[in-house]
CSV table of C-alpha atoms and ligand atoms in Angstrom, one decimal:
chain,number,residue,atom,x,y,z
W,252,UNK,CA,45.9,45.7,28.1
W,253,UNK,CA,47.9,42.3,27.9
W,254,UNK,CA,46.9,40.5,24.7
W,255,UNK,CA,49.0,38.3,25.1
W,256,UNK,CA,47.7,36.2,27.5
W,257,UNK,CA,44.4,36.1,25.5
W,258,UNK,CA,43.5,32.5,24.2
W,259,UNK,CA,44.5,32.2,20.6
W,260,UNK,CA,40.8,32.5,19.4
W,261,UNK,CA,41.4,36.4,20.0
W,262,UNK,CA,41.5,37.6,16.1
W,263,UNK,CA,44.8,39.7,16.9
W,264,UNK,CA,46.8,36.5,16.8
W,265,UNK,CA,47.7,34.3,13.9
W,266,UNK,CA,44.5,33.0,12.5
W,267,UNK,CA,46.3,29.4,11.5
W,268,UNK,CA,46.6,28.4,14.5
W,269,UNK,CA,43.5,27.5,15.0
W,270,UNK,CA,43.2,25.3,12.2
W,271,UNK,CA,46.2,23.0,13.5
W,272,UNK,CA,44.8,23.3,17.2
W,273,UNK,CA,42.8,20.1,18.2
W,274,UNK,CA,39.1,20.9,18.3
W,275,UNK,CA,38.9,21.4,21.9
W,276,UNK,CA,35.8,24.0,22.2
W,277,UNK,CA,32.8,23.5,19.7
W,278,UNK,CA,32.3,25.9,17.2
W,279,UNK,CA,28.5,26.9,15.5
W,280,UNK,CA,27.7,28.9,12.2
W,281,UNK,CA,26.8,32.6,12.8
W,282,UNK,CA,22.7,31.4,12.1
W,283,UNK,CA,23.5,28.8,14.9
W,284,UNK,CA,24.9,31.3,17.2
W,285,UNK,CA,22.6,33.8,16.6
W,286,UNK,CA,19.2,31.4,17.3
W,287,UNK,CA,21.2,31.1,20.9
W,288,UNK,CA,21.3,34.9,21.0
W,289,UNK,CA,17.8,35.5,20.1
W,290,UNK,CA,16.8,33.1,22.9
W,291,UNK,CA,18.5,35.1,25.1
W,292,UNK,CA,16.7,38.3,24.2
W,293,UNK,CA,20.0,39.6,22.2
W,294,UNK,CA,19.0,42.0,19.6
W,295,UNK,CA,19.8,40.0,15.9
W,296,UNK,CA,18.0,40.7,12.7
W,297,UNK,CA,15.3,38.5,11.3
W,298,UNK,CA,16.6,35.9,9.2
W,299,UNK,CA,16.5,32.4,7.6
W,300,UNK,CA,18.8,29.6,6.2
W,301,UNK,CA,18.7,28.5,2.9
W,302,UNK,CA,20.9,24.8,1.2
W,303,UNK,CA,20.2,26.1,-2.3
W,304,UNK,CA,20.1,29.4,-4.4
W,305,UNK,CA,15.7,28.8,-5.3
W,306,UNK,CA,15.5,28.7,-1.2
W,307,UNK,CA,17.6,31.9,-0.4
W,308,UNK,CA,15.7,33.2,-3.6
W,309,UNK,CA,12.4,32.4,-1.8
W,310,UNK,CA,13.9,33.4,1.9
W,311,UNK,CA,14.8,36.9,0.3
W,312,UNK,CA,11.3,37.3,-0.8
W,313,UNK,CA,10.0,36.0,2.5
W,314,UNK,CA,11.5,38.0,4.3
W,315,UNK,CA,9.9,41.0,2.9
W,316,UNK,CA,12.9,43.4,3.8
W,317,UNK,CA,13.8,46.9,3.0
W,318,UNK,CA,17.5,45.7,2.3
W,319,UNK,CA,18.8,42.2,2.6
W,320,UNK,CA,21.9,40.7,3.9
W,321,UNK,CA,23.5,37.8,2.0
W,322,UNK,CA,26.3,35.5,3.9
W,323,UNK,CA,28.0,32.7,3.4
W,324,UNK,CA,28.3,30.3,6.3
W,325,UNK,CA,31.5,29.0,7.2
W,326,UNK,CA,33.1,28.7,10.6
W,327,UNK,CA,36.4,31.3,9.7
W,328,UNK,CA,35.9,35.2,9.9
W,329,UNK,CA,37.0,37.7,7.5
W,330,UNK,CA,34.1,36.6,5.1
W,331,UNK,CA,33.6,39.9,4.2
W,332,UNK,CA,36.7,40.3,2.5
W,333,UNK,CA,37.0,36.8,1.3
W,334,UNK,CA,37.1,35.4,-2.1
W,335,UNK,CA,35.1,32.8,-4.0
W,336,UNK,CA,37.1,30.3,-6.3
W,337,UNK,CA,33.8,30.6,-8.2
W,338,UNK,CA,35.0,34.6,-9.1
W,339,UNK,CA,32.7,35.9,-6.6
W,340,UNK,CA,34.5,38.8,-4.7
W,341,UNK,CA,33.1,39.0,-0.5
W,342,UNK,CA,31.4,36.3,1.8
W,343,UNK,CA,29.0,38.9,3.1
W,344,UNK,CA,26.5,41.1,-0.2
W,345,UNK,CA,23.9,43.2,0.4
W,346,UNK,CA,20.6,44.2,-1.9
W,347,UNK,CA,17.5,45.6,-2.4
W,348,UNK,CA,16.5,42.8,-4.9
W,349,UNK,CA,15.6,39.5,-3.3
W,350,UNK,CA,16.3,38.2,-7.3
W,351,UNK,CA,20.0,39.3,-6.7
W,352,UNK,CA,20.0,37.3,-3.9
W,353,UNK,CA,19.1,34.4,-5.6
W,354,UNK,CA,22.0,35.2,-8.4
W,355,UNK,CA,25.0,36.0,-5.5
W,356,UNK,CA,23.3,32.4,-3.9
W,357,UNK,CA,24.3,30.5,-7.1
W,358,UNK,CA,28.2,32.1,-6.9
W,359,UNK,CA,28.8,31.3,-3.3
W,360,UNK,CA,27.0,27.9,-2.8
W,361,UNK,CA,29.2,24.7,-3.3
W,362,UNK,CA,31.9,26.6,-4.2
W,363,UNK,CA,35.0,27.4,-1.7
W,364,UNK,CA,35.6,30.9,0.2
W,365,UNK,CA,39.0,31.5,0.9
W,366,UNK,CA,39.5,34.1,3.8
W,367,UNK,CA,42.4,35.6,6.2
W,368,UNK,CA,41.2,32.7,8.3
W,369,UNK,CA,40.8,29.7,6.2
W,370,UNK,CA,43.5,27.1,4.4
W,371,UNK,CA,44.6,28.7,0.9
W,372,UNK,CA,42.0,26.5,-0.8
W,373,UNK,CA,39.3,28.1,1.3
W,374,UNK,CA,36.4,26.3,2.9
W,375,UNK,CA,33.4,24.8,0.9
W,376,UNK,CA,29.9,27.1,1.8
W,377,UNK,CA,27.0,24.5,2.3
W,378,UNK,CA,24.7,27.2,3.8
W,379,UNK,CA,23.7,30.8,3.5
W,380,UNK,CA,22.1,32.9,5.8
W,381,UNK,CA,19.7,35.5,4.2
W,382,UNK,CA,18.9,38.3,6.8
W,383,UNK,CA,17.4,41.9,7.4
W,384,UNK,CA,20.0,44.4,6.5
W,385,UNK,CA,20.3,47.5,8.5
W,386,UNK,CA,21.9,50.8,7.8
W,387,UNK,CA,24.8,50.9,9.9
W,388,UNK,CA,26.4,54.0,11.4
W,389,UNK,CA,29.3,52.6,13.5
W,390,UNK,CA,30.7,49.4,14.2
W,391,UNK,CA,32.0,48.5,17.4
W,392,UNK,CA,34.1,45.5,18.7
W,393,UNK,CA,32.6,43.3,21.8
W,394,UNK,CA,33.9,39.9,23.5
W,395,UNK,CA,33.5,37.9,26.3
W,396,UNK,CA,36.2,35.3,26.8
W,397,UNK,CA,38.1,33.1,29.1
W,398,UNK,CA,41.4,34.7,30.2
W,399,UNK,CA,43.8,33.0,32.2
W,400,UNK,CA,45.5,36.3,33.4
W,401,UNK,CA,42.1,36.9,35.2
W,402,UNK,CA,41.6,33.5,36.2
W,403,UNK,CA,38.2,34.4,34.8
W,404,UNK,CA,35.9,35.9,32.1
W,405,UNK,CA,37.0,39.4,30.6
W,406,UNK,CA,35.0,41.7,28.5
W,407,UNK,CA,37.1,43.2,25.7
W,408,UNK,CA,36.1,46.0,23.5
W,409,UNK,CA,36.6,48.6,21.0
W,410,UNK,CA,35.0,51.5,19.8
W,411,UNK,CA,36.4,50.7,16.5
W,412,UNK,CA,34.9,47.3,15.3
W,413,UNK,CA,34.5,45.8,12.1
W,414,UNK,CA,36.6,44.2,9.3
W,415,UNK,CA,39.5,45.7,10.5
W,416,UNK,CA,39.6,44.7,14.5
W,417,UNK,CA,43.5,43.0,13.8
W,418,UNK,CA,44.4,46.2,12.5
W,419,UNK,CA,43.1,47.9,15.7
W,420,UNK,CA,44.6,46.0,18.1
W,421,UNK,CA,48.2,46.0,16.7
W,422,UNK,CA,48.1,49.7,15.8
W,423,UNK,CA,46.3,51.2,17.8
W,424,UNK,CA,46.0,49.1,21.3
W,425,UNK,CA,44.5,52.4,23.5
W,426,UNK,CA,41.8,51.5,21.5
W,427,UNK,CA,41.0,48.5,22.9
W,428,UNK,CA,39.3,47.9,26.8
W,429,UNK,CA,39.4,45.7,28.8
W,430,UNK,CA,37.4,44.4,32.0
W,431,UNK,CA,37.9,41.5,34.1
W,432,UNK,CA,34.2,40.1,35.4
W,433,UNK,CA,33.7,38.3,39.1
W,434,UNK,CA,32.6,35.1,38.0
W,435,UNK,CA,30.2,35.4,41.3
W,436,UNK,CA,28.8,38.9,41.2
W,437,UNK,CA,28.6,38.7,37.5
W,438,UNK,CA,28.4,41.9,35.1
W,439,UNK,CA,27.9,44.7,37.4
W,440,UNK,CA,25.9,47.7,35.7
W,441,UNK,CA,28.8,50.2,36.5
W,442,UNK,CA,30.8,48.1,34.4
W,443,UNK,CA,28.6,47.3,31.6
W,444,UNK,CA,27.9,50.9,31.3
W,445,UNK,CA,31.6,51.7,31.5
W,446,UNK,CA,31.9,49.3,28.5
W,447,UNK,CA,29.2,50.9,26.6
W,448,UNK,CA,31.0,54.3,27.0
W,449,UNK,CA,34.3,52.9,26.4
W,450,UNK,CA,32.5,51.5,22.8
W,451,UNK,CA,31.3,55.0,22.3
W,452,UNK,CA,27.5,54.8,22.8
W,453,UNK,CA,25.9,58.1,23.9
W,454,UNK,CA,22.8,59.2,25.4
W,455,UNK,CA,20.2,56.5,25.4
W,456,UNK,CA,22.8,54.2,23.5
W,457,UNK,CA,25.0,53.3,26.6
W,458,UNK,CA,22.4,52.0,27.9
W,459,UNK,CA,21.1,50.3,25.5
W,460,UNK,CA,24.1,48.8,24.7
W,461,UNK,CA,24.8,47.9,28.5
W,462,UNK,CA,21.9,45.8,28.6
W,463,UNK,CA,23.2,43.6,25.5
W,464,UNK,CA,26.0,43.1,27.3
W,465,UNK,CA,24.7,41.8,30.1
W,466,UNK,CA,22.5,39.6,28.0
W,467,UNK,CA,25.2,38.1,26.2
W,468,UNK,CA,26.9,37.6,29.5
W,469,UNK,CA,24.1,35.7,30.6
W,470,UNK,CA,24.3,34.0,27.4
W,471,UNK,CA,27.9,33.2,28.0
W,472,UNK,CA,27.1,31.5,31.3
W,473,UNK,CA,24.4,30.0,30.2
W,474,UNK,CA,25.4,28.1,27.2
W,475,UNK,CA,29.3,27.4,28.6
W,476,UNK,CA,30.8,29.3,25.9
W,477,UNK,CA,34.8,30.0,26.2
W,478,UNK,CA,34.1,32.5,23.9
W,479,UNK,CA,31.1,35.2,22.5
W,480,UNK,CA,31.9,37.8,20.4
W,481,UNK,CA,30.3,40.4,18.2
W,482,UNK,CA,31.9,42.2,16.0
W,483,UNK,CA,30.3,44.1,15.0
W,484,UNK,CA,28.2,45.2,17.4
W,485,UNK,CA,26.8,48.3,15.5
W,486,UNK,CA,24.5,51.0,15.9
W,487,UNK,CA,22.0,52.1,13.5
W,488,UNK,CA,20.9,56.0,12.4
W,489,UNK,CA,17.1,55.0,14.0
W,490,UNK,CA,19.1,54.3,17.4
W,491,UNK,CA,19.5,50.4,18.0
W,492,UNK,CA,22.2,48.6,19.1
W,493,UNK,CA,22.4,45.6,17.3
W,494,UNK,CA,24.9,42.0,17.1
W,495,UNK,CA,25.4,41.9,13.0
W,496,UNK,CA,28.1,38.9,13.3
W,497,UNK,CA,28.2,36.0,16.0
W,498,UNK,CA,31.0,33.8,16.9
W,499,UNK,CA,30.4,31.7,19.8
W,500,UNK,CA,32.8,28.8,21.0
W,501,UNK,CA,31.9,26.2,23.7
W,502,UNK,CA,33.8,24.6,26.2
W,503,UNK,CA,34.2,20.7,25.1
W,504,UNK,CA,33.7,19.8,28.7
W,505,UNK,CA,30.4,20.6,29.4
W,506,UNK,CA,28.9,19.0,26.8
W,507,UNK,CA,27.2,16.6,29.6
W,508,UNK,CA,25.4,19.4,30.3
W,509,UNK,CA,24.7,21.3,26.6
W,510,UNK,CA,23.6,18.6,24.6
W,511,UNK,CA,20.7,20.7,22.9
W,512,UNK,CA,23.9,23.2,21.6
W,513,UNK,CA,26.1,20.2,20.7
W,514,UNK,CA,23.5,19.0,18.6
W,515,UNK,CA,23.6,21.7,16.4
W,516,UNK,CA,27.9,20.6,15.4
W,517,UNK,CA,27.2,19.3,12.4
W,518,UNK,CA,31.2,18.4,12.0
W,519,UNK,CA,31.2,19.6,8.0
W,520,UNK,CA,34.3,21.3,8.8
W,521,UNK,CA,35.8,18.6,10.6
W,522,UNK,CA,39.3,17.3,9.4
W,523,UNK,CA,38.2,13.8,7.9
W,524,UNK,CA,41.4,11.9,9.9
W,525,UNK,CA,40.7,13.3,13.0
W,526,UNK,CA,37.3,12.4,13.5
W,527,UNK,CA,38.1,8.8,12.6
W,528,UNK,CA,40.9,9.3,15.4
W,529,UNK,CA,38.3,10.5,17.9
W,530,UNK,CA,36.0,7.9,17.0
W,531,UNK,CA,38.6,5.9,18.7
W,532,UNK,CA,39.6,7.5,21.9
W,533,UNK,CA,42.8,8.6,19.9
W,534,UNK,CA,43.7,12.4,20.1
W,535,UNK,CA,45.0,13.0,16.7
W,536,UNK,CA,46.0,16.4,15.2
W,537,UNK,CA,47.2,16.1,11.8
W,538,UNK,CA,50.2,18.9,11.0
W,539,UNK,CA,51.8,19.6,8.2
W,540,UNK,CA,55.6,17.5,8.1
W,541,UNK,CA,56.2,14.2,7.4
W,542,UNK,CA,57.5,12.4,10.0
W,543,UNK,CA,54.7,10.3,12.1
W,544,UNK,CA,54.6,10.5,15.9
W,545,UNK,CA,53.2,7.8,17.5
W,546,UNK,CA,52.8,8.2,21.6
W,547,UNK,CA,51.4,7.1,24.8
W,548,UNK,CA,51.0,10.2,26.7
W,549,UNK,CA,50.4,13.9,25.6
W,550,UNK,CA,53.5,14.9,27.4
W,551,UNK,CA,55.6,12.4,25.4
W,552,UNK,CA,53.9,13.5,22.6
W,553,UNK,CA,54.8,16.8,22.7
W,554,UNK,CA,58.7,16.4,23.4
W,555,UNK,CA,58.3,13.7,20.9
W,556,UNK,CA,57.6,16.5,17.9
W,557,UNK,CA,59.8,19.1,20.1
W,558,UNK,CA,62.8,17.1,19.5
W,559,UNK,CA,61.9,16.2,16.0
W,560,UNK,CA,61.6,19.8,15.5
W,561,UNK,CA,64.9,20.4,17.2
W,562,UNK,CA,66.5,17.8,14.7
W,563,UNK,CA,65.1,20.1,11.8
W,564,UNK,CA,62.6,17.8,10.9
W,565,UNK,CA,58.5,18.2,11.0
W,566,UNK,CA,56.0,16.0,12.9
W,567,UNK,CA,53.3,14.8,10.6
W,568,UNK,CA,50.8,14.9,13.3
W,569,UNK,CA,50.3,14.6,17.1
W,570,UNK,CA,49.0,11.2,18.5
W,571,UNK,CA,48.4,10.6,21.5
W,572,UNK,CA,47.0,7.2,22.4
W,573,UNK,CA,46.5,7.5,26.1
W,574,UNK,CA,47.5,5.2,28.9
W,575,UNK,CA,44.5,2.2,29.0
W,576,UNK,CA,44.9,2.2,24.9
W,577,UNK,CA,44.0,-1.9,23.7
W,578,UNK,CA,45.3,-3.0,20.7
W,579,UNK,CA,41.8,-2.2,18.3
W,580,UNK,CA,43.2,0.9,18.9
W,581,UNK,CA,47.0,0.7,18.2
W,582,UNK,CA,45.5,-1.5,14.9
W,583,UNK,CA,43.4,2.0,14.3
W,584,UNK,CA,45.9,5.0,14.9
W,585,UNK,CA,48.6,2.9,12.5
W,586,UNK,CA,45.9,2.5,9.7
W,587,UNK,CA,45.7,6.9,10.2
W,588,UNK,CA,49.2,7.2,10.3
W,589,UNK,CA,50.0,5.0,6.9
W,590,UNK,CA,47.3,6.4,5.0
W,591,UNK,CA,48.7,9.7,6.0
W,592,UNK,CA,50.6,10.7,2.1
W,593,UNK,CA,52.9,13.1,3.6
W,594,UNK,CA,54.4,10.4,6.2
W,595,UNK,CA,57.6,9.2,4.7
W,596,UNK,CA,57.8,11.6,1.7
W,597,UNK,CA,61.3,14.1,1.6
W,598,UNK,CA,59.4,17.2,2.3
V,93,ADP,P1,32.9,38.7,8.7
V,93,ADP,O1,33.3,39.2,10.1
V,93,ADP,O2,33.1,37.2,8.5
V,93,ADP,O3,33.6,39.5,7.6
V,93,ADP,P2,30.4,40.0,9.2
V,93,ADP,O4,29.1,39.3,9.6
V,93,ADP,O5,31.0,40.8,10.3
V,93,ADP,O6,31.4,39.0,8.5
V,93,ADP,O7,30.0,41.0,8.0
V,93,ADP,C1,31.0,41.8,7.4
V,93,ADP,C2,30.4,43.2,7.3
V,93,ADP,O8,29.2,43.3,6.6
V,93,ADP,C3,30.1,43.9,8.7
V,93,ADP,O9,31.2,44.4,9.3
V,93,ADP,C4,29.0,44.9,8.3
V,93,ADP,O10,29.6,46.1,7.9
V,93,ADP,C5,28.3,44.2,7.2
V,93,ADP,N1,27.1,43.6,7.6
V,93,ADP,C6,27.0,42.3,8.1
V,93,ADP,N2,25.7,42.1,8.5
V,93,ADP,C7,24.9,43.1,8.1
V,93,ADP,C8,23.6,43.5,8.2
V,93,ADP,N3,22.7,42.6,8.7
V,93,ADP,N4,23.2,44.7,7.8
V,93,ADP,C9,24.1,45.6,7.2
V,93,ADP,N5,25.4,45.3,7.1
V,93,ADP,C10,25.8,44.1,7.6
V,94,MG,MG1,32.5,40.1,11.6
């Protein structure tokens, strides 16, 4: 198992990254990601999105559940663990009492949830998702993704899923599996119920859990993803095998072809600056120094901050302005550049 050939979405890498990387492959909320899973006959747990604490209130009632799941929607993982700045201790609550749903609502909307994934400051939760809760006894790991050592898609799994999957994979890397999928023959059955085996389903499990893996890899294909995982992927005492967390990234260029899922970006989490830059034709990526780079070519770019680097100073940003830029645009990336605060600053 090579990891580290993985793309950098792959939670055993540094979870910054990401927020620094230019937003190449869309990313939906769990609820989003999950309607494309039901769709494609993936077992998920009833649920319903609520704006406001009186709808998740009326959602938890609704729902008429045995036990309900409260979570926060924001485009990091780790929610579970995460903290409010309103007090509130974990992104993720469950209760008997659709009234307690309405209480934990109050704490977590409009106020920021700060996670092992997210700036220090957290993210700002707009949405909650209030689902069916299930007992779960054991939580696997499952992915599909892109992996350039395969030239390919590759299925990676654990048996031991959950909050902890970084932990896993750094201590424990036996743990993990791997297998590389013919983008032509697909997900053969041998495989998918090696997979199931490997995630330690038993009996009637391994298959059942085969056949969610080959639904999600139709999923995969069918929706362009880069990226689905599930983790986790749990089982329950009653015997189902069931997705309880969704995380689904798409690849930018097929959105010709996806416009129904790229409807559903609703670009909250978007860095402010680098929308306006897209808006544009600019590819902007603010970073965190203070010196301004300000380049035709991504190439050029790049050195352009390498050498700045290699000087011991930091790039404010990336800019790119391509080849055919006119001058709108050169007017438009210095307006980003100056408004910038950190560009000129000693930092
Ligand atoms: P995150 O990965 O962001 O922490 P998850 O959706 O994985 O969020 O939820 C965290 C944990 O909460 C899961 O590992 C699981 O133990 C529990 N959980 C999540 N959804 C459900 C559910 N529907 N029923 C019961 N437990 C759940
Ligand atoms: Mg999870």
């Amino acid at each position: 198992n090579n990891f580290l050939t993985l793309p950098p979405s792959f939670p055993s890498l540094p979870s910054q990254c990401t927020w620094l990387s230019p937003r190449r492959w869309l990313n939906l909320q769990e609820y989003q990601s999950k309607k494309l899973m039901q769709e494609s006959g993936v077992a998920v747990q009833r649920f319903y999105v609520a704006d406001t604490a009186s709808e998740a209130l009326e959602a938890a009632k609704r729902l008429n559940a045995k036990e309900i799941v409260l979570k926060a929607q924001i485009l990091a993982g780790g929610r579970g663990k995460g903290v409010f700045d309103s007090g509130l201790k974990g992104g993720v609550h469950l209760t008997k009492d659709p009234a307690v749903v309405g209480e934990l609502a109050n704490k977590m909307l409009g106020f920021n949830l700060t996670t092992k994934q997210t700036p220090k400051d957290g993210v700002k939760v707009k949405t909650v998702m209030v689902a069916e809760a299930l007992d779960i006894s054991r939580e696997t790991y499952f992915a599909i993704l892109m992996d350039r050592s395969c030239n390919g898609p590759v299925m990676v799994g654990s048996p031991q899923g959950g909050m902890d999957i970084e932990e896993v994979a750094a201590s424990t890397p036996e743990l993990i599996f791997k297998e590389a999928i013919d983008i032509f023959e697909g997900v053969r059955d041998d495989q998918a119920l090696r997979m199931a085996a490997n995630l330690g389903f038993k009996g009637p499990l391994q298959r059942q859990a085969a056949d969610q893996i080959k639904r999600l890899y139709d999923l995969f294909l069918k929706v362009d993803a880069t990226q689905v995982e599930v983790n986790p992927l749990g089982e329950t005492p009653e015997g189902q095998v069931v997705c309880f967390d969704a995380k689904i990234n798409f690849d930018d260029n097929a959105e010709f072809r996806q416009k129904a899922v790229f409807a559903m970006d609703d670009m909250t989490e978007s860095d402010p600056t680098e929308m306006q830059a897209a808006k544009w034709d600019l590819k902007y990526i603010g970073l965190d120094g203070n010196i301004a780079c300000f380049v035709n070519g991504a190439g050029l770019a790049m050195a352009t901050c390498d050498i700045i680097d290699l000087h011991g100073g930091k790039p404010a940003n990336f800019l790119d302005l391509g080849g055919g830029v006119k001058e709108r645009q050169v007017y438009e990336a210095f307006k980003l550049l100056t408004a910038d605060p950190k560009v000129g600053t000693n930092c």
